[in-house]
mmCIF file of C-alpha atoms and ligand atoms in Angstrom:
data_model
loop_
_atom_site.group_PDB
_atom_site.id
_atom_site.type_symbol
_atom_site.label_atom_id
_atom_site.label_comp_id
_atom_site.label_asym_id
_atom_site.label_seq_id
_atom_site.Cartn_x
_atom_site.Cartn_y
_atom_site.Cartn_z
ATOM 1 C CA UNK T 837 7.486 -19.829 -11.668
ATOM 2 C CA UNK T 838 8.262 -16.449 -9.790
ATOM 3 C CA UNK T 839 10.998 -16.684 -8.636
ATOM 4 C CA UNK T 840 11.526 -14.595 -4.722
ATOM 5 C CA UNK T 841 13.653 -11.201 -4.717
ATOM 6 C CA UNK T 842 14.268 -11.585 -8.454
ATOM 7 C CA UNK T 843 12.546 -9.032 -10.971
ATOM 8 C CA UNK T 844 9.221 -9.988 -12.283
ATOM 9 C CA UNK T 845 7.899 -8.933 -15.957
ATOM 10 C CA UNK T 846 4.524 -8.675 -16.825
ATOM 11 C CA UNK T 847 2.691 -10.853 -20.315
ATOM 12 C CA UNK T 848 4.332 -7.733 -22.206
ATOM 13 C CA UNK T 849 8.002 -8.207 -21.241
ATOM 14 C CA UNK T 850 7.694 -4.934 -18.871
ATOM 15 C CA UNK T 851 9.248 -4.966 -14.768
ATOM 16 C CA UNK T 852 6.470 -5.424 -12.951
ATOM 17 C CA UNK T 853 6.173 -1.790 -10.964
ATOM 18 C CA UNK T 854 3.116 -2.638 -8.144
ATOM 19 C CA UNK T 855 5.518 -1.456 -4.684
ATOM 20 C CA UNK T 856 3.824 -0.824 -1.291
ATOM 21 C CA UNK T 857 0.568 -2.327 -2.976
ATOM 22 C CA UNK T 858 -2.445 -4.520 -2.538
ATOM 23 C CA UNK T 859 -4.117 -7.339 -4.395
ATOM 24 C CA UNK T 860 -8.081 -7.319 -4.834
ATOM 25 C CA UNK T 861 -10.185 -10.397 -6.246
ATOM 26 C CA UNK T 862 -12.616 -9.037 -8.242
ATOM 27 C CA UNK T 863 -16.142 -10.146 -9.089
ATOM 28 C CA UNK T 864 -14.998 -10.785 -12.545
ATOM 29 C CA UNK T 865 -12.411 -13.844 -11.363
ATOM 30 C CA UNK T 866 -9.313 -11.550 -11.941
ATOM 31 C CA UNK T 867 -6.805 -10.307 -9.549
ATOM 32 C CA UNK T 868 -6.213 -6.988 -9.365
ATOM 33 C CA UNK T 869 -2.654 -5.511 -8.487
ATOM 34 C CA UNK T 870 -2.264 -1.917 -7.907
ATOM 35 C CA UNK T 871 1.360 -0.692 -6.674
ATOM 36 C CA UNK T 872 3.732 2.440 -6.647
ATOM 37 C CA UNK T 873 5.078 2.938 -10.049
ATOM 38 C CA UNK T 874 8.040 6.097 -10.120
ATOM 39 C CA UNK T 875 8.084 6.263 -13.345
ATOM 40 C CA UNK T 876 7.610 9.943 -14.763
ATOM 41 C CA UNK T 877 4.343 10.882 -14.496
ATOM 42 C CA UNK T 878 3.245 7.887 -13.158
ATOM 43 C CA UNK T 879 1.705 7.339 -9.450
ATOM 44 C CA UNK T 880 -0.180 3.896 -9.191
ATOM 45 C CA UNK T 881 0.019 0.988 -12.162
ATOM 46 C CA UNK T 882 -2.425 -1.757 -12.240
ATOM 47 C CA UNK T 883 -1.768 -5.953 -13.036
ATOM 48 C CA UNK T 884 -4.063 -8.551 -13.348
ATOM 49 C CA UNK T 885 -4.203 -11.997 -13.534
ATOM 50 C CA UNK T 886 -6.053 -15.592 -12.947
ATOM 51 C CA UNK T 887 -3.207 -17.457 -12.079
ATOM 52 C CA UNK T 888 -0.827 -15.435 -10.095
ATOM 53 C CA UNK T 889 1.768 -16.556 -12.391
ATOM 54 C CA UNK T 890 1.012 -14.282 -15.526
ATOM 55 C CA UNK T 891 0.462 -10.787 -14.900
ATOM 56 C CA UNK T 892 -0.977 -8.521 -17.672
ATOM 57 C CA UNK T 893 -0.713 -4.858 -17.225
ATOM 58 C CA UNK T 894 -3.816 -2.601 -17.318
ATOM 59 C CA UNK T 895 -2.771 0.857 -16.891
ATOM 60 C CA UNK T 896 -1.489 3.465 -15.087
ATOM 61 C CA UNK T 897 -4.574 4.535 -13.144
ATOM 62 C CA UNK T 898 -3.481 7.352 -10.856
ATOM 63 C CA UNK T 899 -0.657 9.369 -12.800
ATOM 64 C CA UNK T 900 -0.311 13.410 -12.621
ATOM 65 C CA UNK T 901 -2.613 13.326 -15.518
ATOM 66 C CA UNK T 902 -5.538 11.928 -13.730
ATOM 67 C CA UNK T 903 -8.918 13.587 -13.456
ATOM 68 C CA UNK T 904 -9.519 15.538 -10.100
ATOM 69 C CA UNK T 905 -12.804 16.044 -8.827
ATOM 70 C CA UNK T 906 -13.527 17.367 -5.308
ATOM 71 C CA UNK T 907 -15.447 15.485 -3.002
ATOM 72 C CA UNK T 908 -17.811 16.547 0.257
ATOM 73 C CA UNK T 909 -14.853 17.308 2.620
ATOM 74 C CA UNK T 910 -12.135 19.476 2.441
ATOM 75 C CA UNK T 911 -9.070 18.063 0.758
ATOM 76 C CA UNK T 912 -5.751 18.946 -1.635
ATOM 77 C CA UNK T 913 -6.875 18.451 -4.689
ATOM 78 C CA UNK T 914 -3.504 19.183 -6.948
ATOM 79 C CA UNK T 915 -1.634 16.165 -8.749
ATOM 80 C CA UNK T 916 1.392 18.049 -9.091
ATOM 81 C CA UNK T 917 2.986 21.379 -7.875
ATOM 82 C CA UNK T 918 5.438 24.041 -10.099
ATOM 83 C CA UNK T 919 8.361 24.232 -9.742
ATOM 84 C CA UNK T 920 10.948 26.757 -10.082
ATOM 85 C CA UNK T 921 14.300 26.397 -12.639
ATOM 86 C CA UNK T 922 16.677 26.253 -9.179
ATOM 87 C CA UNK T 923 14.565 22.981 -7.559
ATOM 88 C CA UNK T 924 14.516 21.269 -11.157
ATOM 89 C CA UNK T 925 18.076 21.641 -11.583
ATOM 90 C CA UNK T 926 18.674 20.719 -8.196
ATOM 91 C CA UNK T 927 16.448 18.019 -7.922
ATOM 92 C CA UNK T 928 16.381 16.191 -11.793
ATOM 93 C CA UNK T 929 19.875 15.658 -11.838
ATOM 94 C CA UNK T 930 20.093 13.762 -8.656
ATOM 95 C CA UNK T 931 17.288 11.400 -9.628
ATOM 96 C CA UNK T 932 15.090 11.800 -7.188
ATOM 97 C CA UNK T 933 12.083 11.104 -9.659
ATOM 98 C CA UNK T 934 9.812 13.674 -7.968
ATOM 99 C CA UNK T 935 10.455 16.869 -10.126
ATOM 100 C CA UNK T 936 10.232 15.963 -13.847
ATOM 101 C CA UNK T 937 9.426 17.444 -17.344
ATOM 102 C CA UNK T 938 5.879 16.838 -18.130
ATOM 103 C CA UNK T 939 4.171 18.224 -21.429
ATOM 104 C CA UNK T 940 6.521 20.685 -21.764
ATOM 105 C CA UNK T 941 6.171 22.011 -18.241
ATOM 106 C CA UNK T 942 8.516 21.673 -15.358
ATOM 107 C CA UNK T 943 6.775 20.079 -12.137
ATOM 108 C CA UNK T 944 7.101 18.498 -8.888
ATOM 109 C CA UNK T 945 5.520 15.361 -8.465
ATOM 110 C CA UNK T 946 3.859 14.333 -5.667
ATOM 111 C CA UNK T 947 4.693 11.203 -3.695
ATOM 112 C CA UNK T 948 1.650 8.286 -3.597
ATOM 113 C CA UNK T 949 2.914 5.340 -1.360
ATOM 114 C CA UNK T 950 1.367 2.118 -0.534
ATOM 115 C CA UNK T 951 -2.218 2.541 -2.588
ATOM 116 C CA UNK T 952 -4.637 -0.015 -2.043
ATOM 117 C CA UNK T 953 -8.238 -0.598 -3.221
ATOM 118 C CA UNK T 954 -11.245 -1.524 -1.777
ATOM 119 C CA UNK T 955 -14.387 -2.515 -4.111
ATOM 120 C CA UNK T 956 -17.302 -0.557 -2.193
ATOM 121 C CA UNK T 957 -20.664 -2.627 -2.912
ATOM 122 C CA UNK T 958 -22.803 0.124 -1.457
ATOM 123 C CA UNK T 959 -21.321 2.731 -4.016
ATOM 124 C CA UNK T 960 -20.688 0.185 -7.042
ATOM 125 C CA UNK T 961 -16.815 2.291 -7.000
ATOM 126 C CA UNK T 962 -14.088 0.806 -6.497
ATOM 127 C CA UNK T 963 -12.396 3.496 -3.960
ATOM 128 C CA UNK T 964 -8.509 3.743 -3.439
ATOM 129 C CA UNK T 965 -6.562 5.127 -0.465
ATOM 130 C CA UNK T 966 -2.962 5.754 -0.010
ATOM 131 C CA UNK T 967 -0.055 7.804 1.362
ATOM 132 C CA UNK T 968 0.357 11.385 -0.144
ATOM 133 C CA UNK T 969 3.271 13.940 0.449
ATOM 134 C CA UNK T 970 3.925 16.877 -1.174
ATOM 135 C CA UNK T 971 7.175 15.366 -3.137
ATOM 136 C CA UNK T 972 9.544 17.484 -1.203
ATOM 137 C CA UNK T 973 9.353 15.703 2.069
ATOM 138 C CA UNK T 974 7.397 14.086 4.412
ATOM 139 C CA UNK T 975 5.693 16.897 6.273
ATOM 140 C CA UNK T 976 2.108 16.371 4.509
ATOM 141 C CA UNK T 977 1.517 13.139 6.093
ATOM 142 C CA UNK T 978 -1.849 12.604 4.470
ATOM 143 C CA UNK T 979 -4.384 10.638 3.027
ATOM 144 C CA UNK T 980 -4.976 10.195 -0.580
ATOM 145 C CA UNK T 981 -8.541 9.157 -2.138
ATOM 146 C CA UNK T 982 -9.285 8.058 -5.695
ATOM 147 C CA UNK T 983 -12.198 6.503 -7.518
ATOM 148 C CA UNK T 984 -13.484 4.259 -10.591
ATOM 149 C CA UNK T 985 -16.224 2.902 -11.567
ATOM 150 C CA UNK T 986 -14.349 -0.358 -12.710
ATOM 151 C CA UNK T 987 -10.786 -2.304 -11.230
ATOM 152 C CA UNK T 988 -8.517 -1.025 -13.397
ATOM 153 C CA UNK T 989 -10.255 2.381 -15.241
ATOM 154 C CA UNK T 990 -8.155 5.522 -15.078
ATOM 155 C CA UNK T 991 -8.902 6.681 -11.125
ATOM 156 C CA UNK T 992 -10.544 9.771 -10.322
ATOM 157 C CA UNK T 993 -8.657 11.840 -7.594
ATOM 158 C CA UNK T 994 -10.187 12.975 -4.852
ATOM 159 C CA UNK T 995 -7.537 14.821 -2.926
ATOM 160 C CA UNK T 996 -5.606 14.900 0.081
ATOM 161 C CA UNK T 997 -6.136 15.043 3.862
ATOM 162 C CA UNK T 998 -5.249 14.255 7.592
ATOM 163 C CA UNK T 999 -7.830 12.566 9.037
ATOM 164 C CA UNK T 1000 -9.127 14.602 12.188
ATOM 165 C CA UNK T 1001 -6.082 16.444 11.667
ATOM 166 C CA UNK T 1002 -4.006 13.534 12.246
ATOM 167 C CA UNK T 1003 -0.373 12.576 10.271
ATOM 168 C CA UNK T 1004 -1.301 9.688 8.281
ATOM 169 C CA UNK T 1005 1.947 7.804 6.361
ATOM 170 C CA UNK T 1006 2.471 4.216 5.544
ATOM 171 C CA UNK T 1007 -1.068 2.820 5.627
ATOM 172 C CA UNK T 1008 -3.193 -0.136 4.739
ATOM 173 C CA UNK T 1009 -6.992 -1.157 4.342
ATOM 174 C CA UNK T 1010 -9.004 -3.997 5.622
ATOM 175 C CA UNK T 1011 -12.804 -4.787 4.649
ATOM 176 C CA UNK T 1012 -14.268 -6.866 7.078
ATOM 177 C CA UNK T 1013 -16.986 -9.867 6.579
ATOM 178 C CA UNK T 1014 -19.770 -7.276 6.623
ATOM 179 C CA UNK T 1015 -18.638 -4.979 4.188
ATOM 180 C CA UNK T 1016 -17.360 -2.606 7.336
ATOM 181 C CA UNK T 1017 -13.766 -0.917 5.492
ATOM 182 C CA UNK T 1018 -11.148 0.065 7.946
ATOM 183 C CA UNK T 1019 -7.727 2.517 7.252
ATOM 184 C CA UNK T 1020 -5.311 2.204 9.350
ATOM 185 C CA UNK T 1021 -1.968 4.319 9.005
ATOM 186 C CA UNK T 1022 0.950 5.321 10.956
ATOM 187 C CA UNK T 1023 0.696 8.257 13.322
ATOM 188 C CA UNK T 1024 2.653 11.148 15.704
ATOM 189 C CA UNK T 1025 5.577 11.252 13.602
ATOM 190 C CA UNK T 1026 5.055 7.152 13.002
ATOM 191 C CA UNK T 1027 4.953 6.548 16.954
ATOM 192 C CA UNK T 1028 1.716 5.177 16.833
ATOM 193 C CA UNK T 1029 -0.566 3.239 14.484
ATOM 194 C CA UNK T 1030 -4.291 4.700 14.126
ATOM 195 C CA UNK T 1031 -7.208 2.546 13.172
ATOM 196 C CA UNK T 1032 -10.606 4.239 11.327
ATOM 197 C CA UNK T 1033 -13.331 3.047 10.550
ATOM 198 C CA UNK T 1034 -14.734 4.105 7.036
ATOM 199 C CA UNK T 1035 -18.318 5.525 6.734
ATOM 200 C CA UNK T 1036 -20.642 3.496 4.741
ATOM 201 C CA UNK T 1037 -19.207 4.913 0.808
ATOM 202 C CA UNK T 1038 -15.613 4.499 2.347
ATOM 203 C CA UNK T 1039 -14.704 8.077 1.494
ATOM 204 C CA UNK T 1040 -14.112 9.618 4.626
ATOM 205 C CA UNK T 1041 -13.190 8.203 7.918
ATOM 206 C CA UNK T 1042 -15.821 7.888 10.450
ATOM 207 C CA UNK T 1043 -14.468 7.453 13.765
ATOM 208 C CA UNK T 1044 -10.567 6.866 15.430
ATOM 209 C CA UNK T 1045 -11.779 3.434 16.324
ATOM 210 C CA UNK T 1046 -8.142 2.363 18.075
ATOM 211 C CA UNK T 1047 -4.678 3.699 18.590
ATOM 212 C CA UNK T 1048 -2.323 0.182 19.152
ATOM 213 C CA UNK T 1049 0.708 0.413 19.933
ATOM 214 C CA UNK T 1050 1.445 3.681 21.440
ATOM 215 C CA UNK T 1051 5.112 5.018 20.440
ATOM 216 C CA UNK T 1052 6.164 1.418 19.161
ATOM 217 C CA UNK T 1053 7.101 3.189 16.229
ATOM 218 C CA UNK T 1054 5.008 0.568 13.978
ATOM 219 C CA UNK T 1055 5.048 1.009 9.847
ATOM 220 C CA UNK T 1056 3.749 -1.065 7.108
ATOM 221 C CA UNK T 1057 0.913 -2.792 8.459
ATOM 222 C CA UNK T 1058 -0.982 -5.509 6.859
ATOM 223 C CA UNK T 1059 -4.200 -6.849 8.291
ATOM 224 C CA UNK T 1060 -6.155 -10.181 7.694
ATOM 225 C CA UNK T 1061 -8.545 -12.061 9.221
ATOM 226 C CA UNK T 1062 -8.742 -16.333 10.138
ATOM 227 C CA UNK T 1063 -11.017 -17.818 12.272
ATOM 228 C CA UNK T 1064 -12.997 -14.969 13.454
ATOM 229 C CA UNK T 1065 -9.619 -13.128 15.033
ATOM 230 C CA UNK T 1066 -7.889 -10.133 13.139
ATOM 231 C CA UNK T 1067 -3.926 -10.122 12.652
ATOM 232 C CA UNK T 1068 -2.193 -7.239 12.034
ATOM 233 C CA UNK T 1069 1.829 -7.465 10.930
ATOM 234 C CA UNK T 1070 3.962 -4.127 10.550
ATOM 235 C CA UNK T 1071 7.677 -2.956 10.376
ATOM 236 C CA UNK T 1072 9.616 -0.531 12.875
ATOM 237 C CA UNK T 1073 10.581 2.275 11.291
ATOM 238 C CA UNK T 1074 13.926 2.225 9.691
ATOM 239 C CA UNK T 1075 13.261 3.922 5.888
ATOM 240 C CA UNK T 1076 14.017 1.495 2.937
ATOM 241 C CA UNK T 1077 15.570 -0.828 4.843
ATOM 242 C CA UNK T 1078 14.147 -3.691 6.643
ATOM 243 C CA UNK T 1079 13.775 -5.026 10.188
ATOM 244 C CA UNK T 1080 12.304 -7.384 12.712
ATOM 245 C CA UNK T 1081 8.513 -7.657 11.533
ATOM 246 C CA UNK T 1082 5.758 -8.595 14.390
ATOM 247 C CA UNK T 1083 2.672 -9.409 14.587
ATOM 248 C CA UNK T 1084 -0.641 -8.799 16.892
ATOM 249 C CA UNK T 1085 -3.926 -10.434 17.191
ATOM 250 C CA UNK T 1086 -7.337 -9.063 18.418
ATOM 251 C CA UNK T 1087 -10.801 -10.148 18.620
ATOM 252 C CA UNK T 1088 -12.294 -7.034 16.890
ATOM 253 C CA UNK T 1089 -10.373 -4.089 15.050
ATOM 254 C CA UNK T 1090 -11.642 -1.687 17.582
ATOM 255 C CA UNK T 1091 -10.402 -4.056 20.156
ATOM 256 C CA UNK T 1092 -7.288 -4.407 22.296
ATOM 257 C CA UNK T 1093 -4.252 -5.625 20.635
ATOM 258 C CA UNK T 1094 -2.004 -8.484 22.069
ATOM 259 C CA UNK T 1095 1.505 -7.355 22.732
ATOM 260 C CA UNK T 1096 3.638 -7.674 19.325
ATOM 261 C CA UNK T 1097 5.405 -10.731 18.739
ATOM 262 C CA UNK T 1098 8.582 -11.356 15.980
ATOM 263 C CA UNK T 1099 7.572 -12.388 12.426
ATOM 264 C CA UNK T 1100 10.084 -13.800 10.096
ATOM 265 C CA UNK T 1101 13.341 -13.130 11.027
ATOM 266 C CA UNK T 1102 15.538 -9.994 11.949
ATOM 267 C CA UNK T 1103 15.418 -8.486 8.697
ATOM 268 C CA UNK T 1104 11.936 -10.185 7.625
ATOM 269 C CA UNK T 1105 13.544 -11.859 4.859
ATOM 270 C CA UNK T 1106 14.998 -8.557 4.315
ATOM 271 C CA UNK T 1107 11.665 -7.559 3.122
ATOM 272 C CA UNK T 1108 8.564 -5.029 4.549
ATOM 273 C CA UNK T 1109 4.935 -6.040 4.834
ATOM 274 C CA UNK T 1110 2.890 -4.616 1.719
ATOM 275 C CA UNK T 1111 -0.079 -6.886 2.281
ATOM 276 C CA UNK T 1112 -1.855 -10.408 3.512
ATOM 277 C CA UNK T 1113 -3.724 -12.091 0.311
ATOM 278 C CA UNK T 1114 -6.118 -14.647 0.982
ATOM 279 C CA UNK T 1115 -6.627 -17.879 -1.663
ATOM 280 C CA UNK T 1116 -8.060 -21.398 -0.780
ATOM 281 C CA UNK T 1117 -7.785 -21.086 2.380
ATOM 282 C CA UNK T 1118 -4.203 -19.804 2.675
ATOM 283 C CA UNK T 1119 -2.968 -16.300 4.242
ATOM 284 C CA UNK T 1120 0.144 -15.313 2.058
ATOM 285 C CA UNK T 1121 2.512 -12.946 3.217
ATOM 286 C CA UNK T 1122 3.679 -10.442 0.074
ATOM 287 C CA UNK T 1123 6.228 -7.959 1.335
ATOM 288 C CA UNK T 1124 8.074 -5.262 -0.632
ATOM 289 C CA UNK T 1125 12.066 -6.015 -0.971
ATOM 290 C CA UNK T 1126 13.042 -1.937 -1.190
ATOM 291 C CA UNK T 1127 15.898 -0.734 -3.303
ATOM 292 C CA UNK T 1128 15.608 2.710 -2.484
ATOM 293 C CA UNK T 1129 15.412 5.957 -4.058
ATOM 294 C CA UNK T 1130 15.415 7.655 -7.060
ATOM 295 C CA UNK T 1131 16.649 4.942 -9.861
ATOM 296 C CA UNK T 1132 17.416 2.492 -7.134
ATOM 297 C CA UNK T 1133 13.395 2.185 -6.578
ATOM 298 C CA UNK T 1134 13.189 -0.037 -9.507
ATOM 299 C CA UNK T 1135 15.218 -2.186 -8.371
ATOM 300 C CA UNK T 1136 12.899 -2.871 -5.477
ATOM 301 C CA UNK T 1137 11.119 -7.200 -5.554
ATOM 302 C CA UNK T 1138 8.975 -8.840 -4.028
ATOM 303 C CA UNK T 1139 8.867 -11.805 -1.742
ATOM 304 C CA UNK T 1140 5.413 -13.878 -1.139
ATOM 305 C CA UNK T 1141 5.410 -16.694 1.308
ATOM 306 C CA UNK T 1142 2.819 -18.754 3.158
ATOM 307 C CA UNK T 1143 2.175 -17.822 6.769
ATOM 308 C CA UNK T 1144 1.986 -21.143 8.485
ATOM 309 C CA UNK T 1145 0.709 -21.084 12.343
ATOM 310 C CA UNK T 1146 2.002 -23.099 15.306
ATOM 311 C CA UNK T 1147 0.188 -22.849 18.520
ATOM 312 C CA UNK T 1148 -1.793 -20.455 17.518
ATOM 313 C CA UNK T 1149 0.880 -17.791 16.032
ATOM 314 C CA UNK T 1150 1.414 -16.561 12.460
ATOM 315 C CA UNK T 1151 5.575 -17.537 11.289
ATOM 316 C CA UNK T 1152 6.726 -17.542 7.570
ATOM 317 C CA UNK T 1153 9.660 -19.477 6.713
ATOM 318 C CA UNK T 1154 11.621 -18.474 3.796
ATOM 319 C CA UNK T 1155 11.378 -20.296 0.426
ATOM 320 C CA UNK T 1156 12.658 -19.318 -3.327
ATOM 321 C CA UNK T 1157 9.385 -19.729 -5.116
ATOM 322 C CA UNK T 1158 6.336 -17.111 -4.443
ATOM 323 C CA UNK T 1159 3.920 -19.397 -2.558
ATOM 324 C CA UNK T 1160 1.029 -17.849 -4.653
HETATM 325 C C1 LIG C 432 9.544 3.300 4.734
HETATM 326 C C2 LIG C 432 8.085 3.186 4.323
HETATM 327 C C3 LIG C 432 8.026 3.245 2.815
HETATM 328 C C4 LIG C 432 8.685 4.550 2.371
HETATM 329 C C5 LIG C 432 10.103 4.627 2.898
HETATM 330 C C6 LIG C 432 10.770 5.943 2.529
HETATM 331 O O1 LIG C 432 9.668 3.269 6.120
HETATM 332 O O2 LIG C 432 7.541 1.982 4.783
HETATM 333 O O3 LIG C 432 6.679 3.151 2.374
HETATM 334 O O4 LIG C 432 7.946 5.633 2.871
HETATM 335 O O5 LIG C 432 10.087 4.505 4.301
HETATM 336 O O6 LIG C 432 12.004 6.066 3.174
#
């Protein structure tokens, strides 16, 4: 049984590393679990599992070893930047985990947050998207894009970019009934939440389809969809640690928004949306219990609970097991 807010190991004894992530069900029967791994050289790790329960671990499939290949638009295409003997001294001793020694060269990483995959049937790729900074701070504000040709294959990296020339930090994606793929990420210095709809391969956005939320300084969303209506939870914006989550409903994703509403409690279970998974007919809640930065980051848990509905709106009550 796993076990709320407590660490959780994978089949090979290992902490499970999959922060900020995303679960896909894959034609194959498993789930797939990508997630922010810190660990040195590492970006994005991938679980999987039947069950839930058991989680075996498949790789690290974005790391500052991947394979970068440029795509049709213009992006940043580096994995990793040099730095000089002043910022690794500064920065390696204070265990920040973003400037490491790698192969016998000194480099900055750069910072992935929140990946998450979509499985893109028109491609055959499965095509990942997630926050990118430059390691240093948050001033990039862009969009990451990777690729594989199978769940849990080492990714191919696409590069960096701001879509339309937007900022673009903590993010999410949604695929909708008819394959239409959505990215929606926070905005203006995190004031508002954008919404874009993916062309047809999912690797570039098509169109700023909706802008909710203007200046309600929204973070970490999560979107699902029951009964024909789309929900969308989120965070304020208070770094690592956690607040009030709400949630907002609309008939379409380029639609209007209702006004946001409290989910969980003041702290969220002292948790932060990472995504909505849907099984037998249940919407689970899985949010991201942050312990912070540099070494602290591992500490970080998880907490999964069922959202239940009454009249009509999404609540989740807490619970010790992981309702998965
Ligand atoms: C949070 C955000 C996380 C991470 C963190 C850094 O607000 O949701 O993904 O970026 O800030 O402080």
């Amino acid at each position: 049984m796993l076990e709320n807010g407590k660490l959780w190991y994978d089949t090979n004894g290992g902490v499970l590393h999959a922060h900020g992530g995303h679960i896909l069900l894959d034609k194959d029967g498993y789930y797939y679990w990508y997630g922010e791994d810190r660990r040195a050289g590492v970006y994005v790790s991938c679980y999987r599992s039947k069950d839930l329960q058991n989680w075996e671990f498949r790789g690290h499939v974005l790391t500052v070893d991947s394979p970068t290949q440029p795509c049709r638009m213009r992006t940043k295409l580096a994995l990793s930047r040099d730095v000089d003997d002043a910022e690794y001294e500064k920065y390696s001793t204070i265990g920040v985990n973003a400037v490491i020694e790698h192969r016998g060269k000194k480099i900055g990483k750069i910072n992935v947050e929140r990946p998450k995959v979509l499985y893109c049937e028109k491609t055959g790729k499965y095509v990942m998207w997630a926050h990118y900074e430059n390691g240093k701070d948050y001033s990039d504000a862009a969009a990451l894009i990777a690729t594989c040709d199978t769940p849990d294959g080492e990714f191919v990296y696409h590069g960096a970019f701001n879509p339309f020339g937007h900022m673009s930090r903590d993010c999410t994606l949604f695929k909708d009934e008819d394959g239409t793929a959505y990215f929606i990420s926070a905005s203006r210095d995190n004031l508002d939440l954008h919404i874009y709809r993916l062309t047809p391969d999912y690797m570039n956005v098509a169109k700023l389809v909706g802008t909710p939320f203007q200046a309600e300084l929204r973070e970490a969303p999560a979107v699902y969809k029951k009964d024909g209506k789309y929900y969308m939870l989120s965070s304020w914006c208070t770094g690592w640690a956690p607040n009030q989550g709400k949630w907002a409903v609309a008939d379409s994703m380029d639609g209007d928004w209702s006004l946001l509403e409290d989910f969980g409690d003041e702290t969220t279970f002292d948790s932060q949306p990472a995504f909505v998974l849907q099984k037998d007919g249940r919407d689970i809640y899985v949010g991201d219990r942050w312990g912070g930065n540099g070494e602290k980051f591992f500490t970080s848990t998880y907490i999964v609970l069922e959202i239940r509905y009454k009249d009509g709106k999404p609540y989740i009550e807490f619970d010790e097991k992981a309702a998965w």
